[in-house]
mmCIF file of C-alpha atoms and ligand atoms in Angstrom:
data_model
loop_
_atom_site.group_PDB
_atom_site.id
_atom_site.type_symbol
_atom_site.label_atom_id
_atom_site.label_comp_id
_atom_site.label_asym_id
_atom_site.label_seq_id
_atom_site.Cartn_x
_atom_site.Cartn_y
_atom_site.Cartn_z
ATOM 1 C CA MET A 1 -27.320 7.599 9.940
ATOM 2 C CA ASN A 2 -27.650 6.597 13.406
ATOM 3 C CA ASP A 3 -25.155 4.006 13.583
ATOM 4 C CA ALA A 4 -21.220 4.010 13.580
ATOM 5 C CA PRO A 5 -19.733 3.865 10.028
ATOM 6 C CA ILE A 6 -18.474 0.474 8.786
ATOM 7 C CA TYR A 7 -14.959 1.229 7.416
ATOM 8 C CA LEU A 8 -13.867 -1.079 5.044
ATOM 9 C CA ASP A 9 -11.544 1.280 3.340
ATOM 10 C CA ASN A 10 -8.387 0.313 5.003
ATOM 11 C CA ASN A 11 -6.401 0.112 1.835
ATOM 12 C CA ALA A 12 -6.545 3.984 1.446
ATOM 13 C CA THR A 13 -5.812 4.241 5.303
ATOM 14 C CA THR A 14 -6.567 2.856 8.788
ATOM 15 C CA LYS A 15 -7.487 3.817 11.968
ATOM 16 C CA LEU A 16 -4.741 4.887 14.684
ATOM 17 C CA ALA A 17 -4.040 1.947 17.102
ATOM 18 C CA PRO A 18 -4.710 3.614 20.677
ATOM 19 C CA GLU A 19 -1.791 1.667 21.848
ATOM 20 C CA ALA A 20 -0.028 3.996 19.352
ATOM 21 C CA LEU A 21 -1.551 7.005 20.267
ATOM 22 C CA GLU A 22 -0.946 6.429 23.704
ATOM 23 C CA ALA A 23 2.644 6.229 23.156
ATOM 24 C CA MET A 24 2.644 9.484 20.685
ATOM 25 C CA LEU A 25 1.100 11.328 23.224
ATOM 26 C CA PRO A 26 3.957 12.548 25.563
ATOM 27 C CA TYR A 27 5.829 13.363 22.777
ATOM 28 C CA LEU A 28 3.191 15.718 21.505
ATOM 29 C CA GLN A 29 3.020 17.228 25.068
ATOM 30 C CA GLU A 30 5.545 17.292 28.110
ATOM 31 C CA GLN A 31 8.557 15.703 26.045
ATOM 32 C CA TYR A 32 8.788 17.874 23.158
ATOM 33 C CA GLY A 33 12.240 18.335 22.828
ATOM 34 C CA ASN A 34 14.365 18.333 19.560
ATOM 35 C CA ALA A 35 15.901 14.656 18.737
ATOM 36 C CA GLY A 36 19.236 16.696 17.956
ATOM 37 C CA SER A 37 19.424 18.475 20.788
ATOM 38 C CA ALA A 38 21.945 17.306 23.459
ATOM 39 C CA HIS A 39 19.733 18.299 26.539
ATOM 40 C CA LEU A 40 17.752 16.332 28.785
ATOM 41 C CA LEU A 41 14.425 17.043 26.827
ATOM 42 C CA GLY A 42 16.587 16.503 23.632
ATOM 43 C CA ARG A 43 17.812 13.144 24.335
ATOM 44 C CA LEU A 44 14.760 11.734 25.661
ATOM 45 C CA ALA A 45 13.152 12.418 22.290
ATOM 46 C CA GLU A 46 16.266 10.960 20.943
ATOM 47 C CA GLY A 47 16.007 7.555 23.034
ATOM 48 C CA ALA A 48 12.182 7.280 21.660
ATOM 49 C CA VAL A 49 13.607 7.668 18.219
ATOM 50 C CA VAL A 50 16.216 5.026 19.022
ATOM 51 C CA ASN A 51 13.525 2.624 20.611
ATOM 52 C CA ALA A 52 11.101 3.342 17.480
ATOM 53 C CA ARG A 53 13.675 2.408 15.445
ATOM 54 C CA ALA A 54 14.318 -0.803 16.711
ATOM 55 C CA GLN A 55 11.122 -1.816 17.037
ATOM 56 C CA LEU A 56 10.665 -0.970 13.192
ATOM 57 C CA ALA A 57 13.640 -3.019 12.639
ATOM 58 C CA GLY A 58 13.040 -6.238 14.349
ATOM 59 C CA PHE A 59 9.623 -6.254 12.822
ATOM 60 C CA LEU A 60 11.201 -6.047 9.237
ATOM 61 C CA GLY A 61 14.275 -8.072 9.780
ATOM 62 C CA CYS A 62 17.066 -5.433 9.244
ATOM 63 C CA ALA A 63 19.638 -3.670 10.952
ATOM 64 C CA ASP A 64 18.649 -0.403 12.587
ATOM 65 C CA ALA A 65 20.735 1.840 10.621
ATOM 66 C CA GLU A 66 18.974 0.255 7.431
ATOM 67 C CA LEU A 67 16.095 2.436 8.173
ATOM 68 C CA VAL A 68 15.261 6.209 7.169
ATOM 69 C CA PHE A 69 12.344 7.868 8.883
ATOM 70 C CA ASN A 70 10.238 10.146 6.340
ATOM 71 C CA SER A 71 6.829 11.184 5.530
ATOM 72 C CA GLY A 72 5.231 8.326 4.115
ATOM 73 C CA GLY A 73 5.440 6.012 1.139
ATOM 74 C CA THR A 74 5.310 8.719 -1.882
ATOM 75 C CA GLU A 75 8.195 10.023 -0.500
ATOM 76 C CA GLY A 76 10.076 6.687 0.190
ATOM 77 C CA LEU A 77 9.174 6.116 -3.601
ATOM 78 C CA ASN A 78 11.000 9.089 -4.672
ATOM 79 C CA HIS A 79 13.988 8.678 -2.842
ATOM 80 C CA ALA A 80 14.438 4.889 -3.671
ATOM 81 C CA ILE A 81 13.778 5.088 -7.529
ATOM 82 C CA ARG A 82 15.197 9.032 -8.446
ATOM 83 C CA GLY A 83 18.121 8.544 -6.074
ATOM 84 C CA VAL A 84 19.460 5.199 -7.655
ATOM 85 C CA PHE A 85 19.393 7.056 -11.302
ATOM 86 C CA GLU A 86 20.918 10.131 -9.419
ATOM 87 C CA ALA A 87 23.544 7.539 -8.102
ATOM 88 C CA LEU A 88 24.159 5.729 -11.177
ATOM 89 C CA PRO A 89 23.989 7.934 -14.189
ATOM 90 C CA ALA A 90 25.509 5.581 -16.156
ATOM 91 C CA LYS A 91 22.804 3.190 -15.919
ATOM 92 C CA ARG A 92 19.466 4.418 -18.258
ATOM 93 C CA HIS A 93 16.991 1.634 -17.902
ATOM 94 C CA PHE A 94 14.340 1.394 -15.586
ATOM 95 C CA ILE A 95 11.720 -1.486 -15.169
ATOM 96 C CA THR A 96 8.458 -1.294 -13.159
ATOM 97 C CA THR A 97 5.117 -2.593 -13.696
ATOM 98 C CA ALA A 98 1.841 -1.259 -15.095
ATOM 99 C CA VAL A 99 0.001 -1.467 -12.050
ATOM 100 C CA GLU A 100 2.020 0.304 -9.610
ATOM 101 C CA HIS A 101 0.616 3.098 -7.317
ATOM 102 C CA SER A 102 0.669 6.125 -9.193
ATOM 103 C CA ALA A 103 3.471 7.718 -7.640
ATOM 104 C CA VAL A 104 5.711 5.451 -9.191
ATOM 105 C CA LEU A 105 4.451 5.849 -12.689
ATOM 106 C CA ALA A 106 4.495 9.703 -12.174
ATOM 107 C CA ILE A 107 8.013 8.911 -11.418
ATOM 108 C CA ALA A 108 8.741 6.743 -14.400
ATOM 109 C CA ASP A 109 7.279 9.387 -16.565
ATOM 110 C CA TRP A 110 9.553 12.044 -15.101
ATOM 111 C CA LEU A 111 12.658 9.653 -15.373
ATOM 112 C CA LYS A 112 11.157 9.430 -19.348
ATOM 113 C CA ARG A 113 11.719 12.911 -19.970
ATOM 114 C CA GLN A 114 15.428 12.866 -18.126
ATOM 115 C CA GLY A 115 16.042 10.347 -21.101
ATOM 116 C CA VAL A 116 15.783 6.980 -19.174
ATOM 117 C CA ALA A 117 13.988 4.022 -20.919
ATOM 118 C CA VAL A 118 11.337 2.673 -18.856
ATOM 119 C CA THR A 119 9.822 -0.759 -19.330
ATOM 120 C CA LEU A 120 6.510 -1.548 -18.098
ATOM 121 C CA LEU A 121 5.759 -5.359 -17.500
ATOM 122 C CA GLY A 122 2.215 -6.354 -17.572
ATOM 123 C CA VAL A 123 0.144 -8.676 -15.720
ATOM 124 C CA ASP A 124 -2.421 -11.431 -16.620
ATOM 125 C CA ARG A 125 -6.043 -11.521 -16.119
ATOM 126 C CA GLU A 126 -5.736 -12.325 -12.249
ATOM 127 C CA GLY A 127 -2.936 -9.436 -11.935
ATOM 128 C CA ARG A 128 -0.236 -11.517 -11.831
ATOM 129 C CA LEU A 129 3.554 -10.619 -12.526
ATOM 130 C CA ASP A 130 5.055 -12.559 -15.774
ATOM 131 C CA LEU A 131 8.404 -13.450 -14.532
ATOM 132 C CA ASP A 132 9.410 -14.802 -17.759
ATOM 133 C CA GLU A 133 8.556 -11.188 -19.168
ATOM 134 C CA LEU A 134 10.529 -9.498 -16.540
ATOM 135 C CA ALA A 135 13.710 -11.806 -17.254
ATOM 136 C CA ALA A 136 13.492 -10.744 -20.702
ATOM 137 C CA ALA A 137 13.005 -7.221 -20.185
ATOM 138 C CA LEU A 138 16.510 -7.228 -18.109
ATOM 139 C CA ARG A 139 19.738 -5.355 -20.082
ATOM 140 C CA PRO A 140 23.173 -4.819 -18.984
ATOM 141 C CA ASP A 141 22.025 -0.974 -18.602
ATOM 142 C CA THR A 142 19.216 -1.724 -15.982
ATOM 143 C CA ALA A 143 19.739 0.304 -12.859
ATOM 144 C CA LEU A 144 16.683 -0.461 -10.776
ATOM 145 C CA VAL A 145 13.507 -3.326 -10.872
ATOM 146 C CA SER A 146 10.869 -1.611 -8.697
ATOM 147 C CA VAL A 147 7.482 -3.899 -7.980
ATOM 148 C CA MET A 148 5.123 -3.374 -5.542
ATOM 149 C CA ALA A 149 5.116 -6.361 -3.038
ATOM 150 C CA ALA A 150 0.963 -5.983 -3.011
ATOM 151 C CA ASN A 151 -1.390 -4.029 -5.160
ATOM 152 C CA ASN A 152 -3.364 -1.693 -3.588
ATOM 153 C CA GLU A 153 -6.612 -2.191 -5.806
ATOM 154 C CA SER A 154 -6.809 -5.909 -5.917
ATOM 155 C CA GLY A 155 -4.356 -7.366 -3.402
ATOM 156 C CA VAL A 156 -2.758 -9.531 -5.717
ATOM 157 C CA LEU A 157 0.795 -10.115 -4.347
ATOM 158 C CA PHE A 158 4.195 -10.267 -6.582
ATOM 159 C CA PRO A 159 6.659 -12.549 -6.308
ATOM 160 C CA MET A 160 9.272 -10.639 -4.437
ATOM 161 C CA ALA A 161 11.926 -13.268 -4.171
ATOM 162 C CA GLU A 162 11.940 -14.554 -7.685
ATOM 163 C CA ALA A 163 11.934 -11.131 -9.090
ATOM 164 C CA GLY A 164 14.727 -9.827 -6.814
ATOM 165 C CA ALA A 165 16.794 -12.826 -7.887
ATOM 166 C CA LEU A 166 16.757 -11.931 -11.075
ATOM 167 C CA ALA A 167 17.042 -8.464 -11.134
ATOM 168 C CA ARG A 168 20.223 -9.149 -8.906
ATOM 169 C CA ALA A 169 21.671 -11.671 -11.226
ATOM 170 C CA ALA A 170 21.340 -9.313 -13.960
ATOM 171 C CA GLY A 171 23.332 -6.735 -12.010
ATOM 172 C CA ALA A 172 20.395 -4.748 -11.373
ATOM 173 C CA LEU A 173 19.231 -3.124 -7.775
ATOM 174 C CA PHE A 174 15.887 -4.009 -6.545
ATOM 175 C CA HIS A 175 13.137 -1.934 -5.135
ATOM 176 C CA VAL A 176 10.030 -3.262 -3.734
ATOM 177 C CA ASP A 177 7.238 -1.018 -2.906
ATOM 178 C CA GLY A 178 5.749 -2.237 0.521
ATOM 179 C CA THR A 179 3.342 0.266 1.617
ATOM 180 C CA GLN A 180 0.470 -2.259 0.980
ATOM 181 C CA ALA A 181 1.586 -5.397 2.238
ATOM 182 C CA VAL A 182 3.128 -4.060 5.610
ATOM 183 C CA GLY A 183 1.255 -5.400 8.513
ATOM 184 C CA LYS A 184 -1.009 -7.734 6.350
ATOM 185 C CA VAL A 185 1.480 -10.368 5.198
ATOM 186 C CA PRO A 186 4.867 -11.222 7.058
ATOM 187 C CA MET A 187 7.741 -9.329 5.632
ATOM 188 C CA ASP A 188 11.223 -10.514 6.540
ATOM 189 C CA LEU A 189 13.703 -8.650 4.648
ATOM 190 C CA SER A 190 16.658 -10.662 5.949
ATOM 191 C CA ARG A 191 15.483 -13.183 3.716
ATOM 192 C CA LEU A 192 14.944 -11.578 0.815
ATOM 193 C CA PRO A 193 17.018 -10.062 -1.739
ATOM 194 C CA VAL A 194 15.663 -6.512 -1.977
ATOM 195 C CA ASP A 195 17.974 -3.465 -1.982
ATOM 196 C CA LEU A 196 15.528 -0.747 -1.030
ATOM 197 C CA PHE A 197 11.889 -0.812 0.209
ATOM 198 C CA ASN A 198 9.490 1.723 1.178
ATOM 199 C CA LEU A 199 6.357 1.865 3.917
ATOM 200 C CA SER A 200 4.149 4.095 5.315
ATOM 201 C CA SER A 201 2.491 3.995 8.895
ATOM 202 C CA HIS A 202 -1.017 4.866 8.148
ATOM 203 C CA LYS A 203 -1.645 2.014 6.214
ATOM 204 C CA PHE A 204 -1.007 -0.165 9.581
ATOM 205 C CA HIS A 205 -2.678 1.539 12.176
ATOM 206 C CA GLY A 206 -0.016 3.980 12.559
ATOM 207 C CA PRO A 207 -0.232 8.003 12.352
ATOM 208 C CA LYS A 208 -0.424 9.943 9.048
ATOM 209 C CA GLY A 209 2.374 11.682 7.385
ATOM 210 C CA ILE A 210 5.143 9.548 8.586
ATOM 211 C CA GLY A 211 6.901 6.488 6.895
ATOM 212 C CA ALA A 212 10.485 4.721 6.232
ATOM 213 C CA LEU A 213 12.754 3.532 3.569
ATOM 214 C CA TYR A 214 15.223 0.389 4.101
ATOM 215 C CA ALA A 215 18.330 1.060 1.956
ATOM 216 C CA ARG A 216 19.917 -2.269 2.301
ATOM 217 C CA ARG A 217 23.833 -2.012 4.232
ATOM 218 C CA GLY A 218 26.699 -0.497 1.890
ATOM 219 C CA LEU A 219 24.171 1.046 -0.817
ATOM 220 C CA ARG A 220 25.096 4.538 -1.108
ATOM 221 C CA LEU A 221 21.879 6.356 -1.046
ATOM 222 C CA ARG A 222 21.880 10.027 -1.883
ATOM 223 C CA PRO A 223 19.857 12.503 0.682
ATOM 224 C CA PHE A 224 16.499 12.975 -0.104
ATOM 225 C CA MET A 225 16.511 16.185 1.389
ATOM 226 C CA LEU A 226 19.936 18.008 2.040
ATOM 227 C CA GLY A 227 19.272 19.475 5.563
ATOM 228 C CA GLY A 228 21.201 19.256 8.931
ATOM 229 C CA GLY A 229 22.485 15.550 8.319
ATOM 230 C CA GLN A 230 19.466 14.126 10.240
ATOM 231 C CA GLU A 231 18.836 10.280 9.276
ATOM 232 C CA ARG A 232 22.814 10.018 8.997
ATOM 233 C CA GLY A 233 22.663 12.705 6.375
ATOM 234 C CA ARG A 234 20.248 10.623 4.294
ATOM 235 C CA ARG A 235 17.023 13.051 5.261
ATOM 236 C CA GLY A 236 17.402 16.125 6.384
ATOM 237 C CA GLY A 237 15.030 18.017 8.820
ATOM 238 C CA THR A 238 14.000 18.047 12.283
ATOM 239 C CA GLU A 239 12.064 14.315 13.019
ATOM 240 C CA ASN A 240 8.708 14.152 13.554
ATOM 241 C CA VAL A 241 9.308 12.475 17.184
ATOM 242 C CA PRO A 242 5.447 11.763 17.808
ATOM 243 C CA GLY A 243 5.210 10.481 14.522
ATOM 244 C CA ILE A 244 8.266 8.346 14.708
ATOM 245 C CA VAL A 245 6.806 6.454 18.125
ATOM 246 C CA GLY A 246 3.785 6.163 16.545
ATOM 247 C CA LEU A 247 5.053 4.192 13.658
ATOM 248 C CA GLY A 248 7.412 2.201 15.701
ATOM 249 C CA GLN A 249 4.232 1.151 18.079
ATOM 250 C CA ALA A 250 2.260 0.381 15.183
ATOM 251 C CA ALA A 251 5.150 -1.847 13.629
ATOM 252 C CA ALA A 252 5.062 -3.603 17.124
ATOM 253 C CA LEU A 253 1.358 -4.427 17.122
ATOM 254 C CA ALA A 254 1.472 -5.210 13.447
ATOM 255 C CA GLY A 255 3.648 -8.062 14.255
ATOM 256 C CA GLN A 256 1.985 -9.503 16.828
ATOM 257 C CA GLU A 257 -1.541 -9.163 14.570
ATOM 258 C CA LEU A 258 -0.166 -11.109 11.435
ATOM 259 C CA GLU A 259 -1.768 -14.237 12.637
ATOM 260 C CA ALA A 260 -5.325 -12.468 13.272
ATOM 261 C CA MET A 261 -4.624 -11.142 9.461
ATOM 262 C CA ASP A 262 -4.226 -14.480 8.335
ATOM 263 C CA GLY A 263 -6.756 -16.049 10.251
ATOM 264 C CA ARG A 264 -9.829 -14.008 11.622
ATOM 265 C CA VAL A 265 -9.522 -11.193 8.782
ATOM 266 C CA ARG A 266 -9.030 -13.376 5.819
ATOM 267 C CA ALA A 267 -12.098 -15.849 7.105
ATOM 268 C CA LEU A 268 -14.337 -12.111 7.586
ATOM 269 C CA ARG A 269 -12.956 -11.310 3.723
ATOM 270 C CA ASP A 270 -13.732 -14.549 2.579
ATOM 271 C CA GLN A 271 -17.372 -15.040 4.524
ATOM 272 C CA LEU A 272 -17.818 -11.096 2.407
ATOM 273 C CA GLU A 273 -17.309 -12.898 -0.838
ATOM 274 C CA THR A 274 -18.668 -16.076 -0.203
ATOM 275 C CA GLY A 275 -22.096 -14.330 0.766
ATOM 276 C CA LEU A 276 -21.858 -11.753 -1.975
ATOM 277 C CA LEU A 277 -21.224 -14.476 -4.441
ATOM 278 C CA ALA A 278 -24.428 -16.376 -3.111
ATOM 279 C CA ARG A 279 -26.790 -13.351 -3.597
ATOM 280 C CA VAL A 280 -25.865 -11.652 -6.238
ATOM 281 C CA GLU A 281 -25.590 -12.509 -10.097
ATOM 282 C CA ALA A 282 -23.268 -11.481 -12.709
ATOM 283 C CA ILE A 283 -20.201 -10.512 -9.971
ATOM 284 C CA ARG A 284 -16.807 -11.247 -10.468
ATOM 285 C CA VAL A 285 -13.927 -11.261 -7.803
ATOM 286 C CA HIS A 286 -10.813 -9.924 -9.588
ATOM 287 C CA GLY A 287 -7.408 -11.637 -8.440
ATOM 288 C CA ALA A 288 -9.308 -14.472 -6.857
ATOM 289 C CA GLY A 289 -7.247 -17.178 -8.476
ATOM 290 C CA ALA A 290 -4.057 -15.181 -7.441
ATOM 291 C CA GLY A 291 -1.903 -15.433 -3.978
ATOM 292 C CA ARG A 292 -3.787 -12.178 -2.586
ATOM 293 C CA LEU A 293 -3.525 -10.045 0.661
ATOM 294 C CA PRO A 294 -5.912 -11.578 3.290
ATOM 295 C CA ASN A 295 -7.893 -8.302 3.832
ATOM 296 C CA THR A 296 -8.535 -7.078 0.271
ATOM 297 C CA SER A 297 -11.702 -7.712 -2.000
ATOM 298 C CA PHE A 298 -12.321 -6.207 -5.391
ATOM 299 C CA ILE A 299 -15.252 -6.850 -6.744
ATOM 300 C CA SER A 300 -17.266 -6.026 -10.145
ATOM 301 C CA PHE A 301 -20.960 -6.131 -10.402
ATOM 302 C CA GLN A 302 -22.139 -5.982 -14.062
ATOM 303 C CA GLY A 303 -24.722 -3.664 -15.026
ATOM 304 C CA ILE A 304 -24.382 -0.858 -12.637
ATOM 305 C CA GLU A 305 -21.900 1.843 -11.778
ATOM 306 C CA GLY A 306 -19.305 1.148 -9.024
ATOM 307 C CA GLU A 307 -19.323 4.825 -8.137
ATOM 308 C CA ALA A 308 -23.348 4.721 -7.691
ATOM 309 C CA LEU A 309 -22.862 1.671 -5.161
ATOM 310 C CA PHE A 310 -20.218 3.352 -3.875
ATOM 311 C CA LEU A 311 -22.448 6.451 -2.722
ATOM 312 C CA LYS A 312 -25.503 4.362 -1.849
ATOM 313 C CA LEU A 313 -22.971 2.787 0.721
ATOM 314 C CA SER A 314 -21.888 5.903 1.835
ATOM 315 C CA ASP A 315 -25.560 7.314 2.576
ATOM 316 C CA ARG A 316 -25.849 4.072 4.604
ATOM 317 C CA GLY A 317 -22.467 5.065 6.574
ATOM 318 C CA ILE A 318 -20.588 2.146 4.780
ATOM 319 C CA CYS A 319 -16.944 3.292 3.520
ATOM 320 C CA VAL A 320 -15.389 1.664 0.334
ATOM 321 C CA SER A 321 -13.632 2.708 -2.744
ATOM 322 C CA THR A 322 -14.254 1.962 -6.107
ATOM 323 C CA GLY A 323 -12.140 0.952 -9.154
ATOM 324 C CA SER A 324 -12.716 4.062 -10.974
ATOM 325 C CA ALA A 325 -10.734 7.462 -11.017
ATOM 326 C CA CYS A 326 -11.992 10.571 -12.013
ATOM 327 C CA SER A 327 -10.232 12.279 -14.721
ATOM 328 C CA THR A 328 -11.119 15.750 -16.696
ATOM 329 C CA GLY A 329 -14.526 14.948 -15.104
ATOM 330 C CA GLN A 330 -15.004 11.652 -16.710
ATOM 331 C CA ARG A 331 -15.020 8.450 -14.969
ATOM 332 C CA GLU A 332 -12.081 6.195 -16.286
ATOM 333 C CA PRO A 333 -11.675 2.837 -15.256
ATOM 334 C CA SER A 334 -8.411 2.306 -12.898
ATOM 335 C CA HIS A 335 -5.196 1.641 -14.662
ATOM 336 C CA VAL A 336 -5.270 -1.563 -12.591
ATOM 337 C CA LEU A 337 -7.976 -3.264 -14.433
ATOM 338 C CA ARG A 338 -7.207 -1.724 -17.371
ATOM 339 C CA ALA A 339 -3.767 -3.431 -17.324
ATOM 340 C CA MET A 340 -5.964 -6.824 -16.113
ATOM 341 C CA GLY A 341 -7.807 -6.395 -19.461
ATOM 342 C CA VAL A 342 -11.000 -6.222 -17.815
ATOM 343 C CA PRO A 343 -13.514 -4.549 -20.231
ATOM 344 C CA ALA A 344 -14.236 -1.111 -19.398
ATOM 345 C CA GLY A 345 -18.165 -1.385 -18.996
ATOM 346 C CA GLU A 346 -16.942 -4.343 -16.111
ATOM 347 C CA ALA A 347 -14.460 -1.973 -14.802
ATOM 348 C CA LEU A 348 -16.364 0.816 -13.944
ATOM 349 C CA GLY A 349 -18.982 -1.481 -12.017
ATOM 350 C CA THR A 350 -16.062 -2.416 -9.453
ATOM 351 C CA VAL A 351 -16.066 -1.898 -5.590
ATOM 352 C CA ARG A 352 -13.178 -2.382 -3.515
ATOM 353 C CA PHE A 353 -13.755 -3.614 0.289
ATOM 354 C CA SER A 354 -10.664 -3.936 2.281
ATOM 355 C CA LEU A 355 -10.882 -4.978 5.958
ATOM 356 C CA SER A 356 -8.740 -4.527 9.056
ATOM 357 C CA ARG A 357 -8.184 -6.175 12.502
ATOM 358 C CA PHE A 358 -10.880 -3.608 13.629
ATOM 359 C CA THR A 359 -13.562 -4.993 11.189
ATOM 360 C CA THR A 360 -16.170 -7.091 12.817
ATOM 361 C CA GLU A 361 -18.326 -9.998 12.051
ATOM 362 C CA ALA A 362 -21.321 -7.950 12.603
ATOM 363 C CA GLU A 363 -20.217 -5.315 10.068
ATOM 364 C CA ILE A 364 -19.609 -8.095 7.331
ATOM 365 C CA ARG A 365 -23.111 -9.565 7.935
ATOM 366 C CA LYS A 366 -24.442 -6.342 7.277
ATOM 367 C CA VAL A 367 -22.887 -5.561 4.338
ATOM 368 C CA VAL A 368 -23.477 -8.807 2.619
ATOM 369 C CA GLU A 369 -27.295 -8.264 3.730
ATOM 370 C CA LEU A 370 -27.354 -4.527 2.397
ATOM 371 C CA VAL A 371 -24.947 -4.705 -0.806
ATOM 372 C CA PRO A 372 -27.513 -6.990 -2.651
ATOM 373 C CA GLU A 373 -30.337 -4.843 -2.273
ATOM 374 C CA LEU A 374 -28.541 -1.806 -3.393
ATOM 375 C CA VAL A 375 -27.580 -3.598 -6.519
ATOM 376 C CA ALA A 376 -30.725 -4.935 -7.250
ATOM 377 C CA GLU A 377 -32.415 -1.210 -6.938
ATOM 378 C CA LEU A 378 -29.144 -0.151 -9.178
ATOM 379 C CA ARG A 379 -29.726 -2.581 -11.589
ATOM 380 C CA SER A 380 -33.458 -2.329 -12.168
ATOM 381 C CA ALA A 381 -33.047 1.276 -12.402
ATOM 382 C CA GLY A 382 -30.703 1.015 -14.958
ATOM 383 C CA ALA A 383 -32.916 -1.445 -16.777
ATOM 384 C CA MET A 384 -36.192 1.274 -16.401
ATOM 385 C CA GLY A 385 -33.770 4.188 -17.685
ATOM 386 C CA ARG A 386 -32.922 1.738 -20.905
ATOM 387 C CA ARG A 387 -36.614 1.083 -21.481
HETATM 388 C C1 PLP B 1 1.214 1.060 -3.278
HETATM 389 C C2 PLP B 1 1.326 2.193 -2.802
HETATM 390 N N1 PLP B 1 2.328 2.799 -2.702
HETATM 391 C C3 PLP B 1 2.641 4.016 -2.311
HETATM 392 C C4 PLP B 1 1.307 4.689 -1.785
HETATM 393 C C5 PLP B 1 1.945 5.762 -1.353
HETATM 394 O O1 PLP B 1 1.733 6.159 0.045
HETATM 395 P P1 PLP B 1 1.484 7.299 0.902
HETATM 396 O O2 PLP B 1 -0.153 7.718 1.294
HETATM 397 O O3 PLP B 1 2.152 7.403 2.590
HETATM 398 O O4 PLP B 1 2.320 8.493 0.424
HETATM 399 C C6 PLP B 1 0.252 3.960 -1.592
HETATM 400 C C7 PLP B 1 -0.713 5.027 -0.690
HETATM 401 O O5 PLP B 1 -2.018 4.710 -1.192
HETATM 402 C C8 PLP B 1 0.023 2.827 -2.112
HETATM 403 O O6 PLP B 1 -1.013 2.042 -1.770
#
């Protein structure tokens, strides 16, 4: 493999933006103070945290004080969901969807073991949420409704404004997992009926291991980690100053790049889909009939294993992801495709391509050229095997 890798797995993680790295470097080198120290280096670090918080708040349309820096998406989900049930012990019902990230589903299982009733809402064939089903599921003892803004596999967008309005009308709090949507579609929390919202920096060209939780002003959120009172007592532990600075810078850049996401990146994604649909028979783009992220394409290739295509692409330096997960040594269709009602055989033939603002047209042309060849090879090998 001589060429540079072609990276089309941006929903898993993204390349660090050079500007974010540059902003972080001083805080990894000479300005290494603890943001809680009152001396010169401490104050410089604290100033950097204040600045990054303002950058992120400006990007999201919220107040600086409504943001808690943390270690990323998984921590934000745990803090938000478990925090609500700890704060509202009289309310014992949780509503979420069957297609959430595995972290939410694991938390839902944990809540069940604590005696909380859990409702998992389904989705239709295109991956869309049914708001009538949500309305019917709400109960007087529903503490929290939690939905993702965008699905990590299919890219399908959920109607946050409508779902939040229903939750609030029923007296429930509303949480949104914004991990996949931030940096890909506009997000203005000042206009959304959202109480809690979490994000992760490495999904939008910031560093890994840093994220934030938005908690609406007035919401009494229990600390996720008891400690030294950092983050207004909501998350103990010395602040990850370089990470926070990188996150702030990545957020500011993401704000400037939203137009390119909706324009250039969407056009490249569409070029990929149109090219493959024209050249490969018996394929299906999941969620194509729904509102989707502009960077995501989740495609089933009938008659082949997605894993086999994934490996062939990987051998040629093309990084994608599959629509299956390995559990107990066997490949299982993803829970998202299962919830969408995709037959297991078809689901196992699914590959996800996820683009970023660093994706080039030459890369997409190369993939559109190569994938049909590889699919044909795999299909004929499969046909030989069946003879
Ligand atoms: C929708 C969604 N939520 C949460 C997470 C977890 O984020 P993190 O990797 O920052 O813990 C991910 C990461 O894949 C995700 O896609």
